[in-house]
Coordinates of C-alpha atoms in Angstrom, one line a residue:
M288 CA -17.8 -23.6 -2.6
A289 CA -20.0 -26.4 -1.5
N290 CA -17.9 -29.7 -0.3
Q291 CA -14.7 -28.0 -2.2
A292 CA -13.9 -25.2 0.6
S293 CA -10.2 -25.6 1.6
A294 CA -8.5 -24.6 4.7
G295 CA -7.5 -21.1 2.9
D296 CA -10.6 -20.5 1.9
L297 CA -11.8 -21.1 5.4
L298 CA -9.5 -18.3 7.0
Q299 CA -10.5 -16.2 4.6
L300 CA -14.1 -16.2 5.2
V301 CA -12.6 -15.9 8.7
R302 CA -10.4 -12.8 7.9
T303 CA -13.4 -11.2 5.9
G304 CA -16.2 -11.9 8.9
S305 CA -18.2 -13.7 6.2
A306 CA -18.3 -16.5 8.8
T307 CA -16.7 -16.5 12.3
T308 CA -18.2 -19.6 14.1
R309 CA -17.5 -23.2 13.5
G310 CA -21.4 -23.4 12.5
D311 CA -20.8 -20.8 10.1
L312 CA -18.6 -21.9 8.5
Q313 CA -20.4 -25.5 8.1
R314 CA -23.4 -23.2 6.9
V315 CA -21.6 -21.7 4.2
T316 CA -19.3 -24.3 3.0
G317 CA -21.7 -27.1 3.4
L318 CA -19.0 -29.1 4.9
S319 CA -19.2 -31.4 7.6
R320 CA -18.8 -30.5 10.9
A321 CA -15.9 -33.3 11.1
T322 CA -14.3 -31.6 7.8
V323 CA -14.6 -27.9 9.2
G324 CA -12.8 -29.0 12.5
Q325 CA -9.6 -30.7 10.5
R326 CA -9.1 -28.1 8.1
L327 CA -9.6 -25.7 11.4
D328 CA -6.7 -27.5 13.1
R329 CA -4.3 -27.2 10.3
L330 CA -4.9 -23.1 10.6
F331 CA -4.3 -23.6 14.6
R332 CA -1.3 -25.3 14.2
A333 CA 0.2 -22.7 11.8
G334 CA -0.8 -20.1 14.7
W335 CA -3.1 -18.5 11.9
L336 CA -6.5 -18.5 13.9
R337 CA -7.1 -18.2 17.7
E338 CA -9.8 -18.5 19.7
G339 CA -11.9 -15.2 20.8
D340 CA -14.9 -14.8 22.8
A341 CA -17.9 -16.2 22.8
A342 CA -20.1 -15.2 19.7
P343 CA -23.2 -12.9 20.2
S344 CA -25.6 -15.1 18.7
A345 CA -28.0 -17.2 20.8
P346 CA -27.2 -20.6 21.8
S347 CA -28.4 -23.7 19.8
P348 CA -32.2 -25.1 20.6
Q349 CA -30.3 -28.3 21.9
G350 CA -28.4 -26.1 24.7
G351 CA -24.9 -26.2 25.6
R352 CA -22.2 -23.4 25.4
P353 CA -22.7 -20.3 23.0
S354 CA -20.2 -20.6 19.8
V355 CA -16.7 -19.7 20.3
R356 CA -15.9 -17.0 17.8
L357 CA -12.9 -17.7 15.6
E358 CA -10.4 -14.6 15.0
F359 CA -7.4 -14.2 12.6
D360 CA -4.5 -14.2 14.6
D361 CA -2.6 -11.0 13.6
R362 CA 0.2 -11.8 16.0
H363 CA 1.8 -14.7 14.5
A364 CA 3.7 -12.9 11.8
I365 CA 5.2 -9.4 11.2
V366 CA 5.4 -7.2 7.9
L367 CA 8.1 -5.0 6.8
A368 CA 7.6 -2.3 4.1
A369 CA 9.4 0.3 2.8
D370 CA 8.5 3.4 1.0
L371 CA 11.2 4.8 -1.2
E372 CA 11.2 8.6 -2.4
T373 CA 13.9 10.0 -4.6
R374 CA 15.8 11.6 -2.0
H375 CA 14.9 9.9 1.2
S376 CA 13.2 6.2 2.3
R377 CA 11.4 5.2 4.9
A378 CA 11.1 1.6 6.6
A379 CA 8.4 0.1 9.2
V380 CA 7.8 -2.7 10.6
L381 CA 3.7 -3.3 10.9
S382 CA 1.8 -5.7 12.1
L383 CA -0.6 -8.3 10.1
T384 CA -3.7 -5.6 10.2
G385 CA -1.5 -2.4 9.0
D386 CA -0.5 -1.2 12.4
V387 CA 3.0 0.3 12.6
L388 CA 5.5 -0.9 15.4
A389 CA 8.5 0.7 14.6
E390 CA 9.7 2.7 11.5
T391 CA 12.8 5.1 10.3
S392 CA 13.8 7.3 7.9
W393 CA 16.8 8.0 6.2
P394 CA 18.8 10.6 3.1
V395 CA 18.8 8.2 0.1
L396 CA 19.3 9.4 -3.5
L397 CA 17.3 7.0 -6.1
S398 CA 19.8 8.0 -8.4
E399 CA 22.4 6.2 -6.7
G400 CA 20.7 3.1 -8.3
P401 CA 19.2 -0.3 -7.6
E402 CA 22.0 -2.0 -6.2
H403 CA 23.3 0.3 -3.8
V404 CA 19.8 1.4 -2.5
L405 CA 18.1 -1.9 -2.1
G406 CA 21.5 -2.9 -0.2
E407 CA 21.0 -0.3 2.6
L408 CA 17.4 -0.9 2.3
G409 CA 18.0 -4.7 3.6
A410 CA 20.6 -3.2 6.3
R411 CA 18.2 -0.5 7.6
F412 CA 15.8 -3.6 7.7
A413 CA 17.8 -5.8 9.7
R414 CA 18.4 -3.5 11.9
L415 CA 14.7 -2.0 12.8
L416 CA 14.2 -5.7 13.5
G417 CA 17.2 -5.7 16.0
D418 CA 16.2 -2.4 17.6
E419 CA 13.0 -3.8 18.4
G420 CA 14.0 -7.5 19.2
L421 CA 12.2 -9.2 16.9
A422 CA 13.4 -12.3 15.0
P423 CA 14.0 -12.3 11.5
A424 CA 11.9 -15.5 11.4
S425 CA 8.9 -13.6 12.1
V426 CA 9.1 -11.3 8.7
C427 CA 6.2 -13.3 6.6
G428 CA 6.9 -10.7 3.6
I429 CA 8.3 -7.2 2.1
G430 CA 6.0 -4.5 0.4
V431 CA 8.1 -1.7 -1.2
A432 CA 6.6 1.2 -2.8
V433 CA 8.3 3.2 -5.0
P434 CA 7.3 6.5 -7.5
G435 CA 6.9 4.1 -10.9
P436 CA 5.0 2.4 -12.9
V437 CA 5.1 -1.2 -11.6
D438 CA 4.6 -4.5 -14.1
S439 CA 2.4 -6.8 -11.3
E440 CA 3.6 -9.7 -12.6
S441 CA 6.9 -9.6 -12.7
G442 CA 7.3 -6.5 -9.9
T443 CA 9.8 -4.6 -11.8
L444 CA 9.5 -0.7 -13.0
V445 CA 8.4 -0.1 -16.3
D446 CA 10.2 3.2 -17.8
P447 CA 10.1 4.7 -14.6
P448 CA 10.5 8.8 -15.6
I449 CA 11.9 9.7 -12.5
M450 CA 14.2 6.3 -11.7
S451 CA 16.5 6.2 -14.5
G452 CA 18.5 2.5 -14.5
W453 CA 15.5 1.1 -12.5
G454 CA 13.9 -0.1 -15.6
G455 CA 13.6 -4.3 -15.6
F456 CA 16.0 -4.4 -12.5
D457 CA 14.8 -7.6 -10.1
L458 CA 14.2 -5.3 -7.2
S459 CA 12.4 -8.3 -5.7
G460 CA 15.4 -10.7 -5.7
R461 CA 17.9 -8.3 -4.8
L462 CA 16.2 -7.1 -1.9
A463 CA 15.6 -10.3 -0.4
R464 CA 19.1 -11.3 -1.1
A465 CA 20.4 -8.0 0.9
F466 CA 17.8 -8.8 3.8
A467 CA 18.9 -12.2 4.1
E468 CA 22.2 -11.0 3.8
A469 CA 21.8 -8.4 6.5
S470 CA 19.6 -10.5 9.2
G471 CA 22.3 -13.5 9.3
S472 CA 21.2 -15.5 6.0
V473 CA 19.5 -18.1 7.4
R474 CA 16.3 -16.5 8.9
G475 CA 15.1 -19.8 10.6
S476 CA 18.0 -20.2 12.7
V477 CA 15.7 -18.3 15.4
R478 CA 12.3 -20.4 15.8
G479 CA 9.8 -17.3 15.2
P480 CA 6.1 -16.4 14.6
A481 CA 5.9 -16.6 10.9
G482 CA 7.0 -20.1 10.5
G483 CA 7.1 -23.6 13.1
F484 CA 10.5 -24.0 11.6
G485 CA 12.6 -25.7 14.2
G486 CA 15.8 -24.8 12.7
G487 CA 17.8 -24.3 9.6
A488 CA 16.8 -22.0 6.3
L489 CA 13.4 -20.5 5.8
P490 CA 13.0 -19.9 1.9
P491 CA 13.6 -15.9 0.9
V492 CA 11.0 -13.9 2.3
P493 CA 8.8 -12.6 -0.4
V494 CA 8.7 -9.2 -1.8
L495 CA 6.2 -7.6 -3.7
V496 CA 6.8 -4.2 -5.6
E497 CA 3.8 -1.7 -6.3
N498 CA 3.5 2.1 -7.6
D499 CA 3.3 4.3 -4.6
A500 CA 0.7 5.9 -5.5
N501 CA -1.4 3.1 -5.6
L502 CA -0.4 1.7 -2.4
M503 CA -1.0 5.3 -0.6
A504 CA -4.4 4.5 -2.5
Y505 CA -5.0 1.3 -1.2
G506 CA -3.8 2.0 2.7
E507 CA -6.4 5.2 3.1
Q508 CA -9.3 2.9 1.5
R509 CA -8.6 0.0 3.8
T510 CA -8.2 2.0 6.8
G511 CA -10.3 5.3 6.1
W512 CA -13.3 4.3 3.7
P513 CA -13.2 0.2 3.3
E514 CA -17.1 0.8 1.8
C515 CA -16.2 3.3 -1.0
R516 CA -16.8 1.1 -3.8
A517 CA -14.5 3.5 -5.9
F518 CA -11.6 5.4 -4.8
A519 CA -9.1 7.7 -6.0
L520 CA -5.5 9.3 -4.7
V521 CA -3.8 11.7 -6.1
K522 CA -0.1 11.7 -5.0
V523 CA 1.4 15.4 -6.0
S524 CA 5.1 15.4 -4.9
T525 CA 8.4 15.1 -6.8
G526 CA 6.0 13.8 -9.4
I527 CA 2.0 13.4 -10.1
G528 CA 1.0 10.3 -9.7
A529 CA -2.6 8.6 -9.2
G530 CA -3.6 5.2 -7.5
V531 CA -7.2 3.9 -8.0
V532 CA -9.0 1.3 -6.1
V533 CA -12.4 -0.3 -7.2
D534 CA -14.1 -3.0 -4.9
G535 CA -11.5 -3.2 -3.2
T536 CA -8.5 -4.0 -5.6
V537 CA -5.8 -1.6 -7.0
Y538 CA -6.5 -1.2 -10.4
R539 CA -3.1 -1.1 -12.4
G540 CA -4.4 -1.1 -16.2
V541 CA -3.0 -3.8 -18.7
D542 CA 0.9 -3.5 -17.5
G543 CA 0.7 -1.1 -14.1
G544 CA 0.4 2.1 -16.2
A545 CA -3.0 3.4 -15.2
G546 CA -2.8 6.6 -12.9
D547 CA 0.5 8.2 -14.6
I548 CA -1.8 11.5 -15.1
G549 CA 1.8 13.9 -14.4
H550 CA 2.6 13.1 -18.3
I551 CA -1.2 14.0 -19.7
R552 CA 0.1 17.2 -21.5
V553 CA -1.6 20.2 -20.6
P554 CA -1.5 23.8 -22.5
A555 CA 0.1 25.5 -19.4
G556 CA 3.3 23.0 -19.9
E557 CA 4.0 24.4 -23.9
G558 CA 7.5 23.9 -24.1
L559 CA 8.3 22.9 -20.9
D560 CA 11.3 19.9 -20.7
C561 CA 9.8 16.7 -18.4
M562 CA 11.6 14.3 -16.4
C563 CA 9.9 11.9 -19.0
G564 CA 11.6 13.3 -22.1
A565 CA 8.5 14.6 -23.4
Q566 CA 7.6 18.5 -23.3
G567 CA 4.5 20.0 -22.1
C568 CA 3.4 17.3 -19.2
L569 CA 1.1 18.3 -16.1
A570 CA 4.0 17.4 -13.8
A571 CA 6.5 19.7 -15.4
V572 CA 3.6 22.6 -14.3
A573 CA 2.5 21.7 -11.2
S574 CA 4.4 19.1 -9.9
G575 CA 6.8 19.8 -6.3
R576 CA 9.9 19.8 -8.7
A577 CA 8.1 22.7 -10.7
L578 CA 7.2 24.5 -8.2
A579 CA 10.6 24.9 -6.7
A580 CA 12.4 25.7 -9.5
R581 CA 10.0 28.5 -10.1
L582 CA 10.6 29.5 -6.4
R583 CA 14.4 29.2 -6.8
A584 CA 13.9 31.3 -10.1
A585 CA 12.2 34.1 -7.7
G586 CA 14.9 34.3 -5.6
V587 CA 14.0 32.2 -3.1
P588 CA 15.5 28.7 -2.0
A589 CA 14.0 25.3 -2.9
A590 CA 15.8 22.1 -4.4
S591 CA 12.8 19.8 -4.1
G592 CA 9.2 18.8 -3.4
S593 CA 10.2 18.6 0.1
D594 CA 11.4 22.0 0.4
V595 CA 8.4 23.5 -1.3
R596 CA 6.3 21.6 1.9
A597 CA 8.6 23.6 4.2
L598 CA 8.0 26.7 2.8
L599 CA 3.8 26.1 2.6
A600 CA 4.2 24.9 6.4
E601 CA 5.4 28.2 7.4
G602 CA 2.8 30.4 5.7
H603 CA 5.1 31.1 2.6
P604 CA 3.0 33.5 0.3
E605 CA 4.6 33.2 -2.9
A606 CA 4.7 29.2 -2.1
A607 CA 1.2 29.3 -1.3
G608 CA 0.4 31.2 -4.6
L609 CA 2.1 29.0 -7.0
A610 CA 0.3 25.9 -5.0
R611 CA -3.1 27.0 -5.6
Q612 CA -2.2 27.9 -9.0
A613 CA -0.8 24.5 -9.2
G614 CA -4.1 22.8 -7.7
R615 CA -6.2 24.6 -10.6
Q616 CA -3.7 23.2 -13.2
V617 CA -4.1 19.4 -11.4
G618 CA -7.8 20.2 -10.8
E619 CA -8.7 20.7 -14.1
V620 CA -7.2 16.9 -15.4
L621 CA -9.2 15.8 -12.4
A622 CA -12.5 16.9 -13.8
T623 CA -11.7 14.4 -17.1
V624 CA -10.8 11.7 -14.0
V625 CA -13.7 12.4 -12.0
T626 CA -16.2 12.2 -14.7
L627 CA -14.4 8.7 -16.1
L628 CA -14.1 7.1 -12.4
N629 CA -17.0 8.7 -10.6
P630 CA -15.0 7.5 -7.6
G631 CA -16.7 8.6 -4.0
V632 CA -13.4 9.7 -2.3
L633 CA -10.8 12.0 -4.1
M634 CA -7.6 12.2 -1.7
I635 CA -5.4 14.8 -2.6
A636 CA -2.0 13.5 -0.9
G637 CA 2.0 14.4 -1.1
D638 CA 4.0 17.4 -0.6
L639 CA 1.9 19.9 -2.0
A640 CA -1.8 18.1 0.0
G641 CA -2.4 21.7 1.6
T642 CA -5.1 23.9 1.3
P643 CA -3.7 26.2 -1.1
F644 CA -3.3 23.5 -3.8
L645 CA -6.7 21.8 -2.6
T646 CA -8.8 24.9 -2.8
G647 CA -6.8 25.5 -6.7
V648 CA -8.3 21.7 -7.2
R649 CA -11.6 22.4 -5.9
E650 CA -12.2 25.0 -7.8
L651 CA -11.7 24.1 -11.3
L652 CA -12.9 20.3 -10.5
Y653 CA -16.0 21.6 -9.5
Q654 CA -16.1 23.9 -12.4
R655 CA -15.3 21.7 -15.1
A656 CA -17.0 18.1 -14.1
L657 CA -20.2 17.7 -14.6
P658 CA -22.8 18.1 -11.5
R659 CA -23.7 14.3 -11.4
C660 CA -20.2 13.1 -11.2
T661 CA -19.5 15.4 -8.0
A662 CA -22.3 15.0 -6.6
H663 CA -21.8 12.0 -4.3
L664 CA -17.7 13.1 -4.5
D665 CA -15.7 13.8 -1.0
V666 CA -12.7 15.7 -2.0
V667 CA -9.7 15.6 1.0
T668 CA -6.2 15.3 2.2
S669 CA -4.3 11.9 3.6
R670 CA -5.4 11.0 6.7
L671 CA -2.3 8.6 7.1
G672 CA 0.1 10.7 5.8
D673 CA 3.9 10.1 5.5
R674 CA 2.7 6.4 6.4
A675 CA 0.1 5.7 3.4
A676 CA 2.4 3.5 1.2
L677 CA 3.9 1.5 4.1
V678 CA 0.3 1.1 5.6
G679 CA -1.1 -0.3 1.9
A680 CA 2.3 -2.3 1.3
A681 CA 0.9 -4.5 4.5
H682 CA -2.2 -5.4 3.3
L683 CA -1.2 -6.0 -0.2
V684 CA 1.6 -8.3 1.5
V685 CA -1.3 -9.9 3.6
E686 CA -3.6 -9.7 0.9
H687 CA -1.5 -12.1 -1.1
L688 CA -0.2 -14.0 1.4
Y689 CA -3.3 -15.4 3.3
A690 CA -5.4 -15.6 -0.4
P691 CA -6.7 -19.1 -0.3
G692 CA -4.7 -20.7 -2.7
R693 CA -1.5 -19.1 -1.7
A694 CA -2.3 -20.1 2.0
E695 CA -2.9 -24.0 0.9
E696 CA 0.6 -23.6 -0.3
R697 CA 2.1 -21.9 2.3
L698 CA 0.5 -24.6 4.8
T699 CA 1.7 -27.4 2.8
A700 CA 5.3 -25.8 2.9
L701 CA 4.8 -25.7 6.9
G702 CA 4.1 -29.2 7.2
V703 CA 0.5 -28.6 8.7

């Protein structure tokens, strides 16, 4: 990095805590004091950095005041995030450090199609900002979690089993337009902390789309287990999916299909139809949808995984028994996942993530997996709950927008 570090590189060093004073930046990058000062000035003018308290290190041998600590200013912009489920959705405003500032939820059917659902989401975002007195110009990006495989390059869903009509649709473009229309079209008409523009229209807000289990895993890992090098999360709700974070990065596979464990064939599923069109999938046996169907057959009202979740919260004995059985079936598959990935944390999340299901998972997992692969494994449930995907989406947006190369592009666009 010596003598080539850009303002974006300096920002990355400060954000990660690798260098938090001007002197640290000089030592790490090899840049001169004047060059560091010039590049930091761009970041200060953009509002991305601020000066904090004096650093705890001792004063220099030449005397003078202690070095001032540099900090990423998480107040200069906000992030919007949404978690789209099959029957309901959640939207939130978050800080650049992933703190939820405001949120809302509402019933929605993804079967109504992307045009309608994303149009409604754009309106909900605008309403949420208005209720909080926040300017649309302060939004630096939007993150959206969806229950299906996503091609991260194009931001489109790839043959989503439970989202008929959404495959290949331009989610990012449609949501950006819907938000612009609902928030008054001209985001730059009010000077906001995200920009520095004096007026006129800002570029369309960038929208990132990602699989919900991936974002849940990312949010949980970043906030609860930042030192865990291999983190896996399994979401069991309407369907079953997994998210994996390796060395701080979401592992997506070649085209976004990593973690789709709900469609692994299992013996218990023989002859059972799955929403993907195949038979014998794990989701056809152990998902919230599958358990709801079994409860209905037994005369217990349950239309979805959310209903099963409510029954489990009430301590319904039949629901608890089915959840434990489903946990054992998922645990058998997870024994292979754990053997392959050797994660430090395996988190169970979603509608079924309670004691009965977790008990079933542990019974089969520890029975089938090699002791070597479970010796340092923590099997836990979600800490962030329903907010996990929202927090993960916010972190994903921030890491994308403030990565060195992207940060340089944005600084240039801001004219600083």
